[in-house]
Short mmCIF file of N, CA and C in Angstrom, two decimals:
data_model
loop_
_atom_site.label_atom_id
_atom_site.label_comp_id
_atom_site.label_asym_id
_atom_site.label_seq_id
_atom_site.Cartn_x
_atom_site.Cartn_y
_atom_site.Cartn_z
N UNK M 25 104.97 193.07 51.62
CA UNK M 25 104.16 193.31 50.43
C UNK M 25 104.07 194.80 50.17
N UNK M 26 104.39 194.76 48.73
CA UNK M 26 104.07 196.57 48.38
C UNK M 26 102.62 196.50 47.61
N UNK M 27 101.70 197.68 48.00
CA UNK M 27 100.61 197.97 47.00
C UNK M 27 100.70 198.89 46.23
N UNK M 28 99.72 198.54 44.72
CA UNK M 28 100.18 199.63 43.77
C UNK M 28 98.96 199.66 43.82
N UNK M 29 97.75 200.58 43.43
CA UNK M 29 96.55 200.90 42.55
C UNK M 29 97.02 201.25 41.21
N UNK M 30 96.46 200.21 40.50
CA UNK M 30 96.79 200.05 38.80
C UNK M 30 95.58 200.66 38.08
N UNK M 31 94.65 201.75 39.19
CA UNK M 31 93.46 202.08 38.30
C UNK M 31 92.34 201.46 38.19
N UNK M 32 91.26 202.02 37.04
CA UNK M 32 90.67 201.10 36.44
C UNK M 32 91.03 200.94 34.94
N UNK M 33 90.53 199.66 34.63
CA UNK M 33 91.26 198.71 33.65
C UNK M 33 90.28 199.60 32.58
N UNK M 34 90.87 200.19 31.23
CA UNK M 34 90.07 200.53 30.04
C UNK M 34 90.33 199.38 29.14
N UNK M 35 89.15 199.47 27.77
CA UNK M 35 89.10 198.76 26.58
C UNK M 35 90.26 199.67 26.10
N UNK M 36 90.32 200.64 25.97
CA UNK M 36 91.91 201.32 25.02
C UNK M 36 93.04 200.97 25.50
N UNK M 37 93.47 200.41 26.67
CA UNK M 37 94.40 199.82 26.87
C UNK M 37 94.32 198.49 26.88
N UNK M 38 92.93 197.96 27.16
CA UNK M 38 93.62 196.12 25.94
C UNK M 38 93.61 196.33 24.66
N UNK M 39 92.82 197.39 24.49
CA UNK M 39 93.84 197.25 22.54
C UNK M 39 94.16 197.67 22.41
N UNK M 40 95.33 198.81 22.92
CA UNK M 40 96.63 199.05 22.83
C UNK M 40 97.54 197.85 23.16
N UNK M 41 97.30 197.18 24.25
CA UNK M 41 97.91 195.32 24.23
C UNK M 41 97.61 194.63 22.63
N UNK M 42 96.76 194.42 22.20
CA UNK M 42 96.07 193.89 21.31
C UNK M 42 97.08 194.36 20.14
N UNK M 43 97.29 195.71 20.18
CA UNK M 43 97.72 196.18 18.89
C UNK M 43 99.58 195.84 18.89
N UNK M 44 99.73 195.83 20.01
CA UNK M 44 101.42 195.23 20.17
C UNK M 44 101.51 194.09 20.10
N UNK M 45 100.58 193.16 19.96
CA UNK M 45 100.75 191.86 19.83
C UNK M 45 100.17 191.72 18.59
N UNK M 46 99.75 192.71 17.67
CA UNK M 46 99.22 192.82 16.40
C UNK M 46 97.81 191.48 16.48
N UNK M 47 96.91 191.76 17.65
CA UNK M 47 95.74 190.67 16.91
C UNK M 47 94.74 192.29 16.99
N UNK M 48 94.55 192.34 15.76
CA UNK M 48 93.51 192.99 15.30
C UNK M 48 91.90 192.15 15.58
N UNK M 49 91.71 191.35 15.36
CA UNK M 49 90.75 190.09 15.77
C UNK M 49 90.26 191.25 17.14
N UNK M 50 91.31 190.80 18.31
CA UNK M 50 90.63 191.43 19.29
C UNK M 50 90.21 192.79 19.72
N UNK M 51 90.87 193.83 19.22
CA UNK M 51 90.42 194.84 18.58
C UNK M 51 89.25 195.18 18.35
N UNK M 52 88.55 194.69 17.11
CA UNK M 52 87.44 195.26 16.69
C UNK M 52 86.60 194.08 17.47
N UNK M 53 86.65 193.05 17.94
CA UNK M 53 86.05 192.42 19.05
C UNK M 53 85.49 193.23 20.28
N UNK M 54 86.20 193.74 20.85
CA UNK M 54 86.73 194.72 21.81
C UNK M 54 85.58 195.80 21.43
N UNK M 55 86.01 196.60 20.91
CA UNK M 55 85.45 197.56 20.18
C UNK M 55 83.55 197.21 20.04
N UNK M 56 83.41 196.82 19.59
CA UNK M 56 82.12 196.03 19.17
C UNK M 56 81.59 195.96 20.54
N UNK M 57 82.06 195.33 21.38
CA UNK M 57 81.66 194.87 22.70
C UNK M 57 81.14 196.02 23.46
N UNK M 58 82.19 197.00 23.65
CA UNK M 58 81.72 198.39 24.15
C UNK M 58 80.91 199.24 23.75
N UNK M 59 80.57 199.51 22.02
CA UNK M 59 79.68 199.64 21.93
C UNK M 59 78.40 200.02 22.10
N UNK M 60 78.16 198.39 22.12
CA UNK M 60 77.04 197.73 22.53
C UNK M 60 76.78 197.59 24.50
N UNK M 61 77.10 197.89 24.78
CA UNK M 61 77.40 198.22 26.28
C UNK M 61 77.43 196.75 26.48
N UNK M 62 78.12 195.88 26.17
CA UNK M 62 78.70 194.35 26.69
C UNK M 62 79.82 194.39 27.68
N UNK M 63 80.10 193.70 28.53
CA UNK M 63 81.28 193.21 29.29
C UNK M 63 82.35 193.35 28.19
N UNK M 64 83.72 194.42 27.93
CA UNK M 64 84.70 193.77 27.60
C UNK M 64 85.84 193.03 28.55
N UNK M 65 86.43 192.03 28.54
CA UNK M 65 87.14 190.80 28.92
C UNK M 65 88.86 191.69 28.43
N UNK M 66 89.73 191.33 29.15
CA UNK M 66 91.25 192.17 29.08
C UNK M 66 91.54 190.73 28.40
N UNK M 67 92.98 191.03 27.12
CA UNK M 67 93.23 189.58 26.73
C UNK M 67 94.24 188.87 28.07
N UNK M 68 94.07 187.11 27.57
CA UNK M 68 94.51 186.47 28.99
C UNK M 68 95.68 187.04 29.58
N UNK M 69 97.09 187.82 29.10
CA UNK M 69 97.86 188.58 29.88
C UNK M 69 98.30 189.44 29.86
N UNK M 70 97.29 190.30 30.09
CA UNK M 70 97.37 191.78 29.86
C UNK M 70 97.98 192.13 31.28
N UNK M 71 97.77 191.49 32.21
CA UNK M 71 98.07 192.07 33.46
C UNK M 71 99.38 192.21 33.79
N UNK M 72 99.64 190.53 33.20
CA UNK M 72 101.41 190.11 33.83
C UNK M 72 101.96 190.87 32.80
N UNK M 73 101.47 191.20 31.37
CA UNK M 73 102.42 191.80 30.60
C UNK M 73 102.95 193.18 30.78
N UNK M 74 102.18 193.92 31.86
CA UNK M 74 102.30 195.52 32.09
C UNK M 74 102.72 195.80 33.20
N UNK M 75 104.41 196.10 32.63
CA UNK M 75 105.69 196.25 33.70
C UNK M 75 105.26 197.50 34.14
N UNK M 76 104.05 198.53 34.03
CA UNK M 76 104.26 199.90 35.17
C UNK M 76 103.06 200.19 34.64
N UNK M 77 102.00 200.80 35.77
CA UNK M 77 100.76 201.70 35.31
C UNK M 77 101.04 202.77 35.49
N UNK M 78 102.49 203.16 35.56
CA UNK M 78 102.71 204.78 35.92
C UNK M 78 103.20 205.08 33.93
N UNK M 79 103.30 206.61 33.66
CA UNK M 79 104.34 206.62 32.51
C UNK M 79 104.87 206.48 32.81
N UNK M 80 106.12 205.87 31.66
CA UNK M 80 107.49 205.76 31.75
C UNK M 80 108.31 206.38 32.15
N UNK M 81 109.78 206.51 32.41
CA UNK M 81 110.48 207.18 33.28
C UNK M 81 111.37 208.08 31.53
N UNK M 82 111.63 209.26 31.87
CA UNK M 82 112.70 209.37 30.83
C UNK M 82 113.90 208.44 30.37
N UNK M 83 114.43 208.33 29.77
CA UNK M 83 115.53 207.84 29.08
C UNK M 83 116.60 207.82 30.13
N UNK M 84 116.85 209.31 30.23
CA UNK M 84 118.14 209.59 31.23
C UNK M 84 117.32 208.88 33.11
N UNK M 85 116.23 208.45 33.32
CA UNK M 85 116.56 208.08 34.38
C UNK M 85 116.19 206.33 34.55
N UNK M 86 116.56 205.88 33.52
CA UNK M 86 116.80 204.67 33.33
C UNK M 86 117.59 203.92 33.85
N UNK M 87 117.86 202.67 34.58
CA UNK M 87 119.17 202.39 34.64
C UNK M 87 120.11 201.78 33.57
N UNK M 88 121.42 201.42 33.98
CA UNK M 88 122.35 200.99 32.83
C UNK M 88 121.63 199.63 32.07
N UNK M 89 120.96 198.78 33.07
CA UNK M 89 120.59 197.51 32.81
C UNK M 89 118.44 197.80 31.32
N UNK M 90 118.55 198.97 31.33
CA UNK M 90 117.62 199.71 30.77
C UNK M 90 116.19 199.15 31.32
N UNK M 91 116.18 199.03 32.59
CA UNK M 91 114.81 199.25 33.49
C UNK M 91 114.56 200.29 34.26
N UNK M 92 113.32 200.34 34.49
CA UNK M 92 113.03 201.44 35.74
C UNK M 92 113.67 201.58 37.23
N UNK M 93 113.87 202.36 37.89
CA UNK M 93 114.53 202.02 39.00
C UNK M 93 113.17 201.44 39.84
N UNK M 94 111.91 201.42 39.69
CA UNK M 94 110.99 200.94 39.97
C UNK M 94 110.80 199.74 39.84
N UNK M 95 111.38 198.69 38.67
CA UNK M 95 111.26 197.96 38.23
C UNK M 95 112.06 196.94 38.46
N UNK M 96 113.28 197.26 39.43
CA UNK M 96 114.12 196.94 39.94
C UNK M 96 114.06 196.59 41.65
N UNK M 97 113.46 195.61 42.08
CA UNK M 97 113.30 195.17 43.74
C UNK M 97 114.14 195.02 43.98
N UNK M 98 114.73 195.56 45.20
CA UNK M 98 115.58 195.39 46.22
C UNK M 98 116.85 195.84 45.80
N UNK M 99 117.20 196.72 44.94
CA UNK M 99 118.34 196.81 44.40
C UNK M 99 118.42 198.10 44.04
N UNK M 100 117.54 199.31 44.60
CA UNK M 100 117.90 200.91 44.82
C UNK M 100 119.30 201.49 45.05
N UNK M 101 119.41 202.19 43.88
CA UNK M 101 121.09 202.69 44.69
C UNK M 101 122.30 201.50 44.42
N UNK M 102 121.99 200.58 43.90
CA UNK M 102 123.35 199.39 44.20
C UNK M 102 123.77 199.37 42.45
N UNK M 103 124.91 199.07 42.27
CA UNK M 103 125.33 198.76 41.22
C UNK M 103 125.33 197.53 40.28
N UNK M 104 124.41 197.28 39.98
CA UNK M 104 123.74 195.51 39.51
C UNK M 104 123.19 195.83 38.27
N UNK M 105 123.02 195.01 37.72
CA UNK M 105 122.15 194.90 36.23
C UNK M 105 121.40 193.31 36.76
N UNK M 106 120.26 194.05 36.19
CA UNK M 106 118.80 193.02 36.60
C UNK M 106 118.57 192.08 35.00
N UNK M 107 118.49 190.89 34.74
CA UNK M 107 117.45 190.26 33.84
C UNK M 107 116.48 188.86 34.08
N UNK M 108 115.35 189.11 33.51
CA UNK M 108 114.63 188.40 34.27
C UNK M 108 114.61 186.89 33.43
N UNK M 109 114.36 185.37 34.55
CA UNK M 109 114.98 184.84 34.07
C UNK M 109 114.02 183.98 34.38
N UNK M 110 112.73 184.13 34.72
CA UNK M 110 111.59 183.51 34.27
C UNK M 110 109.95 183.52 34.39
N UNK M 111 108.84 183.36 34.18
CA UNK M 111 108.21 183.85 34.94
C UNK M 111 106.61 182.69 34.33
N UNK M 112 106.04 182.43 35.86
CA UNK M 112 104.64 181.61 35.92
C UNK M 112 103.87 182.29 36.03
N UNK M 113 102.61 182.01 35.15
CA UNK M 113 101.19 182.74 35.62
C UNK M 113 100.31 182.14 35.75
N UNK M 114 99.23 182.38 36.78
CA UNK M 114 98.16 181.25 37.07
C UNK M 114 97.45 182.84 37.36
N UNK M 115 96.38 182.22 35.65
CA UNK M 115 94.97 183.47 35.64
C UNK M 115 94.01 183.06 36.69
N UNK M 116 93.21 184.03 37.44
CA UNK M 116 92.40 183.94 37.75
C UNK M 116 91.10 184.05 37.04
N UNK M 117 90.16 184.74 38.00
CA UNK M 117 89.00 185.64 37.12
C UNK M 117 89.47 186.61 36.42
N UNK M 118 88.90 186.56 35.05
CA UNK M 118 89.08 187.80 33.78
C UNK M 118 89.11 188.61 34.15
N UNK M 119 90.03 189.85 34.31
CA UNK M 119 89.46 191.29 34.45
C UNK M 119 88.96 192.17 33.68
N UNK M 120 88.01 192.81 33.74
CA UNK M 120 86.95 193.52 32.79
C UNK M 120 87.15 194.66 32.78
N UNK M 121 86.96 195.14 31.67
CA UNK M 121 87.11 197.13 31.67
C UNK M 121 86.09 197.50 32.57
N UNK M 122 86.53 198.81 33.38
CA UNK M 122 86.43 198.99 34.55
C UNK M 122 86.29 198.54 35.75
N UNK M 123 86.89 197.25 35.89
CA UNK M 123 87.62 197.06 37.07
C UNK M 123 88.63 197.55 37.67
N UNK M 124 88.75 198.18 39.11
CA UNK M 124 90.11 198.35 39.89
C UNK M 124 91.12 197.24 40.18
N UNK M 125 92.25 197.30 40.10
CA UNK M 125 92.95 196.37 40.08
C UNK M 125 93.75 197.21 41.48
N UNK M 126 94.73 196.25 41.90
CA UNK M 126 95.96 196.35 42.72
C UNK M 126 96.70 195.49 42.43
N UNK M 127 97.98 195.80 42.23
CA UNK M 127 99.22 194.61 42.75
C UNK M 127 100.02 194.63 43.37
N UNK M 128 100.01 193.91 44.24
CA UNK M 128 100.61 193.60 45.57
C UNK M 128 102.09 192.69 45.44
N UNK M 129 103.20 193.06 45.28
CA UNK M 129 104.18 192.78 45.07
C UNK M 129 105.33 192.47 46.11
N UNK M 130 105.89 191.13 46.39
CA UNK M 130 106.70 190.82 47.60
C UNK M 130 107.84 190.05 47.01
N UNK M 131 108.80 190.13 47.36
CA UNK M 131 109.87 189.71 47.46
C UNK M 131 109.26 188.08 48.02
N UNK M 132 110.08 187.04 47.38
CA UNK M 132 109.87 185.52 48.14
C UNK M 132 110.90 184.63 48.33
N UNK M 133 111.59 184.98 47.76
CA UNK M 133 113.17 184.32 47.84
C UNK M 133 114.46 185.28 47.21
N UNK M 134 115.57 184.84 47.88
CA UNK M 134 116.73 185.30 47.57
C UNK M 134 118.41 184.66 47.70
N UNK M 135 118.22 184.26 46.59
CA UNK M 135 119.35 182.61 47.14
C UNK M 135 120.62 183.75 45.93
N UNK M 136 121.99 183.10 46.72
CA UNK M 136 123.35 183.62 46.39
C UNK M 136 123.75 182.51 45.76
N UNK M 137 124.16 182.63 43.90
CA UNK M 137 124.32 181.70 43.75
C UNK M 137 126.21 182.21 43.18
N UNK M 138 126.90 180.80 42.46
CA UNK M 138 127.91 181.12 41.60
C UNK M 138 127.80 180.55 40.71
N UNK M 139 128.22 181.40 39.55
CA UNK M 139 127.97 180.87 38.03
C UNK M 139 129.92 181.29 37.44
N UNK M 140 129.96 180.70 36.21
CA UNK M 140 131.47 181.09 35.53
C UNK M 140 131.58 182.57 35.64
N UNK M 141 130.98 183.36 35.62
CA UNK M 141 131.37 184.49 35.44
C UNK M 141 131.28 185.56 36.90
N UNK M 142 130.94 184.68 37.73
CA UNK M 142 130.97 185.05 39.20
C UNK M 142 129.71 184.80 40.11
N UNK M 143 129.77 185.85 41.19
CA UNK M 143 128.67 185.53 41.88
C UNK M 143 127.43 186.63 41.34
N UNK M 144 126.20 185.72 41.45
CA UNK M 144 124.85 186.28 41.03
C UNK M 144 123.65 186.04 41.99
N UNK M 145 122.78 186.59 42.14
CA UNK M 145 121.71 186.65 43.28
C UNK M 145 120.61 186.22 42.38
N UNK M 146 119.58 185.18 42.56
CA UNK M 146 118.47 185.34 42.12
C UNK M 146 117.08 185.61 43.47
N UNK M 147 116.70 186.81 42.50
CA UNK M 147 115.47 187.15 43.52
C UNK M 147 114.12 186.29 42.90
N UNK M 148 113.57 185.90 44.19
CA UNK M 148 111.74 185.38 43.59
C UNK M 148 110.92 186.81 44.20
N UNK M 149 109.81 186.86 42.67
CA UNK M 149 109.43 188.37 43.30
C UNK M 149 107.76 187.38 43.03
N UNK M 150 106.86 187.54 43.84
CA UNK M 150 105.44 187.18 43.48
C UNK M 150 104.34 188.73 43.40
N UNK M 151 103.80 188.51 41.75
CA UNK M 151 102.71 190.09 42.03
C UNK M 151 101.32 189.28 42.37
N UNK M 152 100.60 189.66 43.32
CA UNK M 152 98.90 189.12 42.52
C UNK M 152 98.50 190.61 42.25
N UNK M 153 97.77 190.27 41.69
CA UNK M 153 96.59 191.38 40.83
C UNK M 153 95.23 191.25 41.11
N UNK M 154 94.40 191.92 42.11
CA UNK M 154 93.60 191.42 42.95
C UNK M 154 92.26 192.64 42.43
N UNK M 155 90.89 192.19 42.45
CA UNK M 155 90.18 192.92 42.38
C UNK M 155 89.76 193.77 43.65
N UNK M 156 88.92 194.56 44.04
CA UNK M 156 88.87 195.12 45.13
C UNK M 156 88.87 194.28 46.38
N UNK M 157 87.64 193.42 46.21
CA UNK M 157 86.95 192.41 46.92
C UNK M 157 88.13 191.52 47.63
N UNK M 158 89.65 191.57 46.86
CA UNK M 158 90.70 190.64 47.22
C UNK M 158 90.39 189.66 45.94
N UNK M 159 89.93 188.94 45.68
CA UNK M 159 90.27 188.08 44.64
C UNK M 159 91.27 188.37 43.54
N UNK M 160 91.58 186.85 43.75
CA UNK M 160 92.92 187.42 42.25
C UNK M 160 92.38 187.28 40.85
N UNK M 161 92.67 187.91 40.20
CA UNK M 161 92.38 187.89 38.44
C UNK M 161 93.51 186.89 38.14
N UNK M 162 94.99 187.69 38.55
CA UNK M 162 96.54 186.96 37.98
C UNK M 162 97.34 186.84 38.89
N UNK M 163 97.87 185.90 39.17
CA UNK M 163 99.16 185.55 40.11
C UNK M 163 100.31 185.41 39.14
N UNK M 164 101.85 186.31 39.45
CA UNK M 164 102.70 185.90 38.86
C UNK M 164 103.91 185.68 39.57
N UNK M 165 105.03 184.82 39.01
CA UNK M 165 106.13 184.85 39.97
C UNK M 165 107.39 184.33 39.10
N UNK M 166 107.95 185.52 39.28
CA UNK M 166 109.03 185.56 38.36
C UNK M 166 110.23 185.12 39.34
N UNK M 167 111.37 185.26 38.32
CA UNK M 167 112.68 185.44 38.90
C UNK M 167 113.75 186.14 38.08
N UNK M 168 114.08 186.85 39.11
CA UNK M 168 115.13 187.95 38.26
C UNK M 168 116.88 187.88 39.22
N UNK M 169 116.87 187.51 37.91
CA UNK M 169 118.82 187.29 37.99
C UNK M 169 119.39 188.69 38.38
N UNK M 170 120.22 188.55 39.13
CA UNK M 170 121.26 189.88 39.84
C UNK M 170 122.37 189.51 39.55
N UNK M 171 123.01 190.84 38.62
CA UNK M 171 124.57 190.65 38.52
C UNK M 171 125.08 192.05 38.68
N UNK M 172 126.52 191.71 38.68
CA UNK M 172 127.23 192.91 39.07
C UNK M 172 127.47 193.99 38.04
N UNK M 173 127.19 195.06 38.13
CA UNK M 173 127.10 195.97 37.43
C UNK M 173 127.98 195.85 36.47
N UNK M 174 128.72 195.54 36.43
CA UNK M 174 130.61 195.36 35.54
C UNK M 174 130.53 193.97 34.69
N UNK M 175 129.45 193.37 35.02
CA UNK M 175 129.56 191.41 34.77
C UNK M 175 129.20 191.75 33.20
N UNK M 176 130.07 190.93 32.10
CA UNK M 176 129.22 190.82 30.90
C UNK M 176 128.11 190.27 30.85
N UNK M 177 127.34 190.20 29.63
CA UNK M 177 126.22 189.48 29.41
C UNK M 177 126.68 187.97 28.69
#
């Protein structure tokens, strides 16, 4: 398992979510809430939707497959193009502006498969997103296809 500290959670960054998913609704919801010194609530996947709490990486240190080399498990240094090829979420408890979050990110499987266009690896990666206390807010568990750097799409 890797740990990240993702911070604490702001209302300007669920509606910066809010505003990429264009619901204005939650927005001035949002807004309103804070205010008024109310609990604001993150929308239901704000968590799984946010591939890095770091900034972004420049352009030039992108890889070819146009992810982070961060963003990329188990595959530092190797010549592969990553796409991800599915992913479950089971919410927990809401996370609220200013909550600390962590996600704890592990590798869970790694099966060698063959497809027409050769051989491909699929990795199972599981994040939870845990409040301090350990409880999870979000469990996710994707899977991301491995191909060879050279393989078409």
């Amino acid at each position: 398992w890797e740990n990240e500290d993702c911070g604490v959670l702001a209302v300007k960054d669920f509606c910066r979510y809010a505003a990429a998913l264009n619901d204005a609704d939650y927005i001035h919801r949002a807004r309103a809430q804070e205010e008024a010194g109310e609990p604001v609530a993150a929308p239901a996947l704000f968590l799984a939707a946010t591939m890095s709490w770091q900034d972004g990486p420049a352009e030039h240190e992108l890889r070819p497959d146009g992810l982070a080399s961060r963003e990329s498990p188990c595959t530092r240094g190797l010549p592969v193009r990553q796409v991800h090829g599915g992913q479950s979420v089971r919410l927990g408890r809401t996370p609220l502006a200013g909550d600390r979050v962590t996600a704890r990110r592990a590798l869970t499987s790694a099966d060698l498969r063959q497809g027409r266009s050769g051989e491909f690896v699929l990795l199972g990666v599981r994040t939870r997103f845990t409040a301090p206390d350990g409880e999870d807010l979000t469990v996710m568990d994707e899977t991301i296809v491995v191909l060879d750097g050279g393989t078409a799409t």
